[in-house]
Short mmCIF file of C-alpha atoms in Angstrom, two decimals:
data_model
loop_
_atom_site.label_atom_id
_atom_site.label_comp_id
_atom_site.label_asym_id
_atom_site.label_seq_id
_atom_site.Cartn_x
_atom_site.Cartn_y
_atom_site.Cartn_z
CA UNK A 1 117.62 118.76 91.02
CA UNK A 2 118.10 115.20 89.70
CA UNK A 3 115.16 113.16 88.46
CA UNK A 4 115.30 109.43 87.92
CA UNK A 5 112.23 107.32 87.08
CA UNK A 6 111.53 104.19 89.08
CA UNK A 7 109.06 101.45 88.30
CA UNK A 8 106.19 101.13 90.76
CA UNK A 9 105.79 97.64 92.16
CA UNK A 10 102.41 95.84 92.07
CA UNK A 11 101.48 93.19 94.61
CA UNK A 12 98.30 91.08 94.68
CA UNK A 13 96.96 87.84 96.14
CA UNK A 14 99.47 88.16 98.95
CA UNK A 15 102.47 88.24 96.61
CA UNK A 16 105.05 91.02 96.66
CA UNK A 17 106.93 91.66 93.44
CA UNK A 18 109.81 93.99 94.03
CA UNK A 19 111.81 95.70 91.32
CA UNK A 20 115.38 95.87 92.59
CA UNK A 21 116.71 98.11 89.86
CA UNK A 22 118.58 101.12 91.27
CA UNK A 23 116.15 103.75 90.11
CA UNK A 24 113.94 106.32 91.90
CA UNK A 25 112.38 109.74 91.86
CA UNK A 26 114.45 112.30 93.77
CA UNK A 27 113.79 115.72 95.27
CA UNK A 28 116.94 116.95 96.90
CA UNK A 29 117.84 114.57 99.72
CA UNK A 30 114.47 112.66 99.46
CA UNK A 31 114.25 109.70 97.08
CA UNK A 32 111.40 107.33 96.37
CA UNK A 33 111.88 103.57 96.59
CA UNK A 34 109.59 100.87 95.06
CA UNK A 35 105.90 100.96 95.98
CA UNK A 36 103.49 98.06 96.48
CA UNK A 37 99.82 98.11 95.42
CA UNK A 38 97.28 95.75 96.91
CA UNK A 39 93.74 95.88 95.40
CA UNK A 40 90.97 95.54 97.99
CA UNK A 41 88.08 93.66 96.33
CA UNK A 42 84.54 94.88 97.12
CA UNK A 43 83.79 91.69 99.05
CA UNK A 44 86.42 92.53 101.68
CA UNK A 45 84.86 95.77 102.90
CA UNK A 46 81.66 97.76 103.37
CA UNK A 47 80.17 98.55 100.01
CA UNK A 48 81.03 102.02 98.63
CA UNK A 49 81.24 103.50 95.21
CA UNK A 50 84.75 103.19 93.82
CA UNK A 51 87.73 100.83 93.91
CA UNK A 52 89.99 100.69 96.94
CA UNK A 53 93.72 100.01 97.14
CA UNK A 54 96.19 99.53 99.94
CA UNK A 55 99.44 101.18 98.87
CA UNK A 56 102.83 100.96 100.56
CA UNK A 57 104.82 104.13 100.03
CA UNK A 58 108.60 103.89 100.52
CA UNK A 59 110.96 106.83 100.60
CA UNK A 60 114.53 107.44 101.61
CA UNK A 61 116.28 110.28 103.44
CA UNK A 62 119.80 110.41 102.01
CA UNK A 63 122.12 112.47 104.21
CA UNK A 64 125.87 112.61 104.48
CA UNK A 65 127.86 113.47 107.59
CA UNK A 66 127.44 117.23 107.10
CA UNK A 67 123.62 117.10 106.96
CA UNK A 68 122.77 115.15 110.12
CA UNK A 69 121.41 118.19 111.96
CA UNK A 70 118.17 118.53 110.05
CA UNK A 71 115.23 120.07 111.88
CA UNK A 72 112.48 118.34 109.82
CA UNK A 73 111.55 116.99 106.45
CA UNK A 74 108.21 116.49 104.71
CA UNK A 75 107.02 114.36 101.83
CA UNK A 76 103.69 114.79 100.05
CA UNK A 77 101.76 112.82 97.42
CA UNK A 78 98.84 114.26 95.50
CA UNK A 79 96.66 111.76 93.61
CA UNK A 80 94.56 112.63 90.56
CA UNK A 81 92.43 110.49 88.23
CA UNK A 82 91.51 111.46 84.68
CA UNK A 83 87.83 111.49 85.76
CA UNK A 84 86.41 111.61 89.26
CA UNK A 85 87.97 112.14 92.65
CA UNK A 86 90.72 110.19 94.41
CA UNK A 87 90.50 110.08 98.21
CA UNK A 88 93.04 108.93 100.80
CA UNK A 89 90.73 107.18 103.29
CA UNK A 90 93.35 106.40 105.93
CA UNK A 91 97.09 106.44 106.31
CA UNK A 92 99.83 105.42 108.74
CA UNK A 93 102.02 106.39 110.44
CA UNK A 94 99.75 108.83 112.17
CA UNK A 95 100.62 111.62 114.52
CA UNK A 96 103.13 110.72 117.23
CA UNK A 97 104.93 112.85 119.80
CA UNK A 98 107.71 110.34 120.41
CA UNK A 99 109.57 107.54 118.60
CA UNK A 100 107.38 104.52 117.93
CA UNK A 101 107.87 100.80 118.13
CA UNK A 102 107.22 98.36 115.31
CA UNK A 103 103.50 98.12 114.49
CA UNK A 104 101.19 95.92 112.40
CA UNK A 105 97.90 96.74 110.71
CA UNK A 106 94.98 95.18 108.88
CA UNK A 107 92.50 96.96 106.65
CA UNK A 108 89.13 96.51 108.33
CA UNK A 109 85.70 96.33 106.66
CA UNK A 110 85.43 100.13 106.92
CA UNK A 111 88.62 100.63 104.88
CA UNK A 112 90.54 101.90 107.93
CA UNK A 113 93.96 100.72 109.02
CA UNK A 114 93.36 98.96 112.35
CA UNK A 115 96.38 98.26 114.54
CA UNK A 116 96.73 94.58 115.48
CA UNK A 117 99.30 92.50 117.36
CA UNK A 118 102.58 91.95 115.52
CA UNK A 119 101.94 88.21 115.15
CA UNK A 120 98.60 88.67 113.33
CA UNK A 121 98.68 86.64 110.08
CA UNK A 122 98.73 88.63 106.80
CA UNK A 123 99.09 91.96 108.56
CA UNK A 124 101.19 94.73 107.03
CA UNK A 125 103.89 96.30 109.08
CA UNK A 126 105.58 99.58 109.87
CA UNK A 127 109.13 99.34 111.24
CA UNK A 128 110.17 101.04 114.43
CA UNK A 129 111.16 104.69 113.94
CA UNK A 130 113.01 107.32 115.95
CA UNK A 131 111.15 110.12 114.13
CA UNK A 132 108.38 112.24 115.59
CA UNK A 133 105.73 112.19 112.85
CA UNK A 134 102.56 113.87 111.75
CA UNK A 135 100.18 113.17 108.91
CA UNK A 136 97.95 115.57 106.95
CA UNK A 137 95.26 115.16 104.30
CA UNK A 138 93.38 112.02 105.34
CA UNK A 139 89.97 112.15 103.64
CA UNK A 140 91.29 114.30 100.79
CA UNK A 141 93.10 113.69 97.54
CA UNK A 142 96.62 114.21 98.87
CA UNK A 143 98.56 113.03 101.90
CA UNK A 144 101.66 114.44 103.58
CA UNK A 145 103.98 113.11 106.28
CA UNK A 146 106.14 115.36 108.39
CA UNK A 147 109.19 114.03 110.22
CA UNK A 148 111.09 115.66 113.09
CA UNK A 149 113.84 114.33 115.36
CA UNK A 150 112.98 113.38 118.94
CA UNK A 151 113.81 115.97 121.62
CA UNK A 152 117.53 116.34 121.77
CA UNK A 153 118.06 114.02 118.79
CA UNK A 154 118.79 114.39 115.08
CA UNK A 155 117.17 113.16 111.89
CA UNK A 156 118.94 110.03 110.78
CA UNK A 157 119.30 108.93 107.16
CA UNK A 158 117.67 105.82 105.82
CA UNK A 159 114.37 104.32 104.65
CA UNK A 160 110.92 105.32 105.80
CA UNK A 161 107.67 103.50 105.02
CA UNK A 162 104.03 104.48 105.03
CA UNK A 163 100.72 102.82 104.14
CA UNK A 164 97.64 104.50 102.63
CA UNK A 165 94.18 103.28 101.74
CA UNK A 166 93.18 105.05 98.55
CA UNK A 167 89.76 105.15 96.91
CA UNK A 168 89.60 105.77 93.16
CA UNK A 169 86.65 105.96 90.73
CA UNK A 170 85.22 102.58 89.73
CA UNK A 171 87.17 101.07 86.87
CA UNK A 172 90.04 103.56 87.14
CA UNK A 173 93.21 101.93 85.82
CA UNK A 174 95.77 104.57 86.65
CA UNK A 175 96.27 107.71 88.70
CA UNK A 176 98.71 110.54 88.39
CA UNK A 177 100.87 111.16 91.44
CA UNK A 178 102.69 114.43 92.18
CA UNK A 179 105.53 114.03 94.63
CA UNK A 180 106.86 116.96 96.67
CA UNK A 181 109.47 117.17 99.38
CA UNK A 182 110.95 119.75 101.73
CA UNK A 183 113.92 119.57 104.07
CA UNK A 184 115.09 122.15 106.65
CA UNK A 185 118.36 122.26 108.51
CA UNK A 186 119.02 123.75 111.92
CA UNK A 187 121.74 125.99 110.59
CA UNK A 188 121.23 129.66 109.78
CA UNK A 189 120.46 128.74 106.21
CA UNK A 190 117.94 126.12 105.06
CA UNK A 191 117.49 123.83 102.13
CA UNK A 192 113.87 124.07 101.04
CA UNK A 193 112.66 121.96 98.15
CA UNK A 194 109.53 123.36 96.48
CA UNK A 195 106.92 121.01 94.92
CA UNK A 196 108.32 119.36 91.81
CA UNK A 197 107.39 120.44 88.31
CA UNK A 198 106.16 117.92 85.70
CA UNK A 199 109.34 115.87 86.16
CA UNK A 200 108.17 115.10 89.68
CA UNK A 201 104.97 113.48 88.49
CA UNK A 202 104.51 109.84 87.60
CA UNK A 203 101.68 107.52 86.66
CA UNK A 204 100.66 104.75 89.05
CA UNK A 205 99.12 101.78 87.23
CA UNK A 206 96.37 100.03 89.19
CA UNK A 207 95.44 96.35 88.93
CA UNK A 208 91.75 95.63 88.60
CA UNK A 209 90.48 95.27 92.14
CA UNK A 210 87.23 93.66 90.97
CA UNK A 211 88.99 90.74 89.26
CA UNK A 212 91.15 89.72 92.23
CA UNK A 213 90.48 87.54 95.22
CA UNK A 214 90.58 89.08 98.69
CA UNK A 215 94.04 90.17 99.79
CA UNK A 216 93.19 90.99 103.41
CA UNK A 217 91.67 88.72 106.03
CA UNK A 218 88.40 89.50 107.80
CA UNK A 219 88.42 92.32 110.36
CA UNK A 220 90.19 91.63 113.65
CA UNK A 221 88.11 89.96 116.40
CA UNK A 222 86.16 92.42 118.55
CA UNK A 223 85.32 94.72 115.65
CA UNK A 224 81.85 93.29 115.09
CA UNK A 225 78.76 95.40 114.75
CA UNK A 226 76.66 95.34 117.91
CA UNK A 227 72.91 95.17 117.98
CA UNK A 228 71.00 98.08 119.57
CA UNK A 229 70.55 97.66 123.29
CA UNK A 230 67.73 98.50 125.71
CA UNK A 231 70.33 99.28 128.36
CA UNK A 232 69.74 102.71 129.99
CA UNK A 233 73.20 103.73 128.84
CA UNK A 234 72.31 103.16 125.21
CA UNK A 235 71.29 106.21 123.17
CA UNK A 236 69.29 106.53 119.99
CA UNK A 237 71.41 108.65 117.62
CA UNK A 238 70.55 110.18 114.26
CA UNK A 239 73.52 111.21 112.11
CA UNK A 240 72.87 114.29 109.96
CA UNK A 241 75.52 114.91 107.30
CA UNK A 242 76.16 116.08 103.75
CA UNK A 243 77.15 113.74 100.91
CA UNK A 244 80.24 115.74 100.01
CA UNK A 245 82.08 112.83 98.45
CA UNK A 246 82.65 109.10 98.87
CA UNK A 247 85.41 109.62 101.42
CA UNK A 248 83.14 111.67 103.68
CA UNK A 249 80.29 109.19 103.28
CA UNK A 250 82.62 106.39 104.31
CA UNK A 251 83.81 108.36 107.37
CA UNK A 252 80.20 108.95 108.39
CA UNK A 253 79.46 105.24 108.00
CA UNK A 254 82.56 104.28 109.96
CA UNK A 255 81.51 106.62 112.75
CA UNK A 256 78.00 105.05 112.71
CA UNK A 257 79.45 101.54 112.99
CA UNK A 258 81.71 102.62 115.86
CA UNK A 259 78.71 103.91 117.81
CA UNK A 260 76.92 100.63 117.08
CA UNK A 261 79.93 98.68 118.33
CA UNK A 262 79.49 100.62 121.58
CA UNK A 263 75.87 99.36 121.74
CA UNK A 264 74.03 102.50 120.66
CA UNK A 265 70.98 102.60 118.40
CA UNK A 266 72.28 104.48 115.37
CA UNK A 267 70.25 105.74 112.40
CA UNK A 268 71.88 106.98 109.20
CA UNK A 269 70.69 106.77 105.60
CA UNK A 270 73.44 104.34 104.62
CA UNK A 271 72.18 101.74 107.14
CA UNK A 272 68.56 101.69 105.97
CA UNK A 273 67.08 99.01 103.81
CA UNK A 274 66.84 99.57 100.07
CA UNK A 275 63.04 99.93 99.95
CA UNK A 276 61.64 102.92 98.12
CA UNK A 277 60.62 105.55 100.65
CA UNK A 278 59.83 109.19 101.26
CA UNK A 279 63.10 110.43 102.61
CA UNK A 280 61.63 113.64 104.02
CA UNK A 281 59.22 111.62 106.16
CA UNK A 282 62.04 109.29 107.17
CA UNK A 283 64.31 112.13 108.27
CA UNK A 284 61.53 113.89 110.14
CA UNK A 285 60.75 110.69 112.07
CA UNK A 286 64.42 110.06 112.85
CA UNK A 287 64.99 113.60 114.16
CA UNK A 288 61.86 113.53 116.30
CA UNK A 289 62.65 110.04 117.68
CA UNK A 290 66.33 110.49 118.40
CA UNK A 291 67.82 111.06 121.85
CA UNK A 292 70.60 112.95 120.08
CA UNK A 293 71.16 114.38 116.60
CA UNK A 294 74.81 114.39 115.54
CA UNK A 295 75.70 116.96 112.84
CA UNK A 296 78.94 116.20 111.02
CA UNK A 297 81.25 118.96 109.85
CA UNK A 298 82.03 119.16 106.13
CA UNK A 299 82.38 121.92 103.52
CA UNK A 300 78.94 121.19 102.08
CA UNK A 301 77.31 121.05 105.51
CA UNK A 302 78.74 124.48 106.23
CA UNK A 303 77.52 125.83 102.87
CA UNK A 304 74.00 124.49 103.32
CA UNK A 305 73.87 125.83 106.87
CA UNK A 306 74.99 129.24 105.65
CA UNK A 307 72.54 129.29 102.76
CA UNK A 308 75.27 129.94 100.25
CA UNK A 309 74.25 127.31 97.72
CA UNK A 310 71.28 127.31 95.40
CA UNK A 311 67.89 126.01 96.55
CA UNK A 312 67.99 123.08 94.14
CA UNK A 313 71.09 121.53 95.73
CA UNK A 314 71.18 119.23 98.79
CA UNK A 315 67.46 119.60 99.42
CA UNK A 316 67.44 116.70 101.93
CA UNK A 317 70.07 118.19 104.16
CA UNK A 318 68.43 121.61 103.92
CA UNK A 319 65.13 120.06 105.05
CA UNK A 320 66.84 118.31 108.00
CA UNK A 321 68.50 121.53 109.11
CA UNK A 322 65.18 123.38 108.90
CA UNK A 323 63.45 120.74 111.06
CA UNK A 324 66.23 120.83 113.67
CA UNK A 325 66.30 124.61 113.86
CA UNK A 326 62.49 124.79 114.13
CA UNK A 327 62.51 122.29 117.01
CA UNK A 328 65.35 124.17 118.71
CA UNK A 329 63.39 127.44 118.40
CA UNK A 330 60.54 125.84 120.36
CA UNK A 331 62.81 124.38 123.07
CA UNK A 332 66.23 125.95 123.04
CA UNK A 333 67.64 124.42 126.24
CA UNK A 334 66.45 120.89 125.37
CA UNK A 335 67.66 120.94 121.77
CA UNK A 336 70.99 122.54 122.68
CA UNK A 337 71.68 119.35 124.62
CA UNK A 338 70.22 117.09 121.89
CA UNK A 339 72.16 118.55 118.90
CA UNK A 340 75.84 117.47 119.00
CA UNK A 341 78.25 118.99 116.45
CA UNK A 342 80.99 116.50 115.58
CA UNK A 343 84.24 116.89 113.63
CA UNK A 344 85.55 113.61 112.23
CA UNK A 345 89.20 112.85 111.36
CA UNK A 346 90.40 114.96 108.44
CA UNK A 347 87.68 117.63 108.91
CA UNK A 348 87.70 121.09 110.43
CA UNK A 349 85.64 122.91 113.06
CA UNK A 350 85.23 125.71 110.52
CA UNK A 351 83.12 123.34 108.41
CA UNK A 352 80.39 123.02 111.03
CA UNK A 353 77.17 124.92 110.17
CA UNK A 354 77.49 128.31 111.81
CA UNK A 355 74.10 128.00 113.51
CA UNK A 356 75.36 125.27 115.85
CA UNK A 357 77.34 128.06 117.57
CA UNK A 358 80.58 126.08 117.72
CA UNK A 359 82.44 129.09 119.21
CA UNK A 360 80.19 129.38 122.28
CA UNK A 361 78.64 125.92 122.61
CA UNK A 362 80.54 122.62 122.95
CA UNK A 363 81.54 120.67 119.87
CA UNK A 364 83.33 117.32 119.70
CA UNK A 365 86.48 116.61 117.75
CA UNK A 366 86.97 112.92 116.93
CA UNK A 367 90.63 112.53 115.99
CA UNK A 368 90.52 108.75 115.48
CA UNK A 369 87.92 106.06 114.96
CA UNK A 370 88.41 104.45 118.35
CA UNK A 371 86.18 104.18 121.44
CA UNK A 372 88.63 106.32 123.38
CA UNK A 373 88.25 109.17 120.86
CA UNK A 374 84.48 109.23 121.48
CA UNK A 375 84.81 109.59 125.26
CA UNK A 376 83.84 113.28 125.50
CA UNK A 377 80.91 112.85 123.11
CA UNK A 378 79.54 109.87 125.03
CA UNK A 379 79.99 111.64 128.36
CA UNK A 380 77.91 114.54 127.01
CA UNK A 381 75.15 112.12 125.96
CA UNK A 382 75.17 110.33 129.33
CA UNK A 383 75.03 113.62 131.21
CA UNK A 384 72.21 115.08 129.15
CA UNK A 385 69.86 112.08 128.77
CA UNK A 386 68.24 112.34 132.26
CA UNK A 387 67.19 115.91 131.43
CA UNK A 388 65.70 114.84 128.09
CA UNK A 389 63.22 112.30 129.39
CA UNK A 390 59.61 113.10 128.67
CA UNK A 391 57.70 114.08 131.80
#
């Protein structure tokens, strides 16, 4: 296994500085090309603890004529800071079942990569690709892309590109990146490349996001937050969730904004004013007043629901769960319709609290932050609301 070090490219204020020296980090037939790093200043997105970066990841599949019958290959990048957690908030390309055309993206105010028309100014692009792709790890500290050939096709050599929005601890100046790659052929034998040892790790230096001007334009038109509506189709929704980490908090907030964009009256702690308050009273009022209570899956939500953590941790969420379960005990049919378990992108059904009965009662998997992905959830609300009206 050959290892060559390549300088990581830094871009800011719309500039792209590319190091053209013929160097890279290699794992078998996979080689890294220069990266670009765009700091996302706090003023360009919804406030959240940490510094955000838009990173372009370039890698190359180098095949000769004897290796053009590959079944698949995979690249992975694990990010680690000296202190605190690094989270990959969003990444493209996403999952696709067929070759894709050229696409363009902007980072919106929720730190998500929103697809926009190719002519959109200052957008970042992904070239067309014949690969069938999948992505894993969004919301966690590592991200992986899998590539397969289209049906009846083969994996072709050449460059691939990806974009990731990465959140690091405030003031973090560098992160360690571990690169791994695997490649499998369709012959009887396979070439598998295990994760690299220390030679496969490198340090990514980060410019100070808080000292730069904005590098992305405002969110695309049509992504504005809507005001609550008195329309009969509007629902009052309380979002109940655990504060696992900043990435999960941001996902919960993005979900809340998406519901607001669809003209629903949404209540979540992150959208309240900053006044000092009794949060137990606030949560009790929100649960009692809501048409629907959405419970978001996460490892901590599952642990609190199972009672496997100590009593002095996550007292607020424990209290909310107690209130919901007590109300359901007094009106099981009504509260079965009112409590909606939701799994956001990057999460798992297994991380729902067990008492929501996800195996025998409906739950809702949101695989993307788009109105279309919420269709089943909103249909359930529309169908249930007539039965929830007070007599």
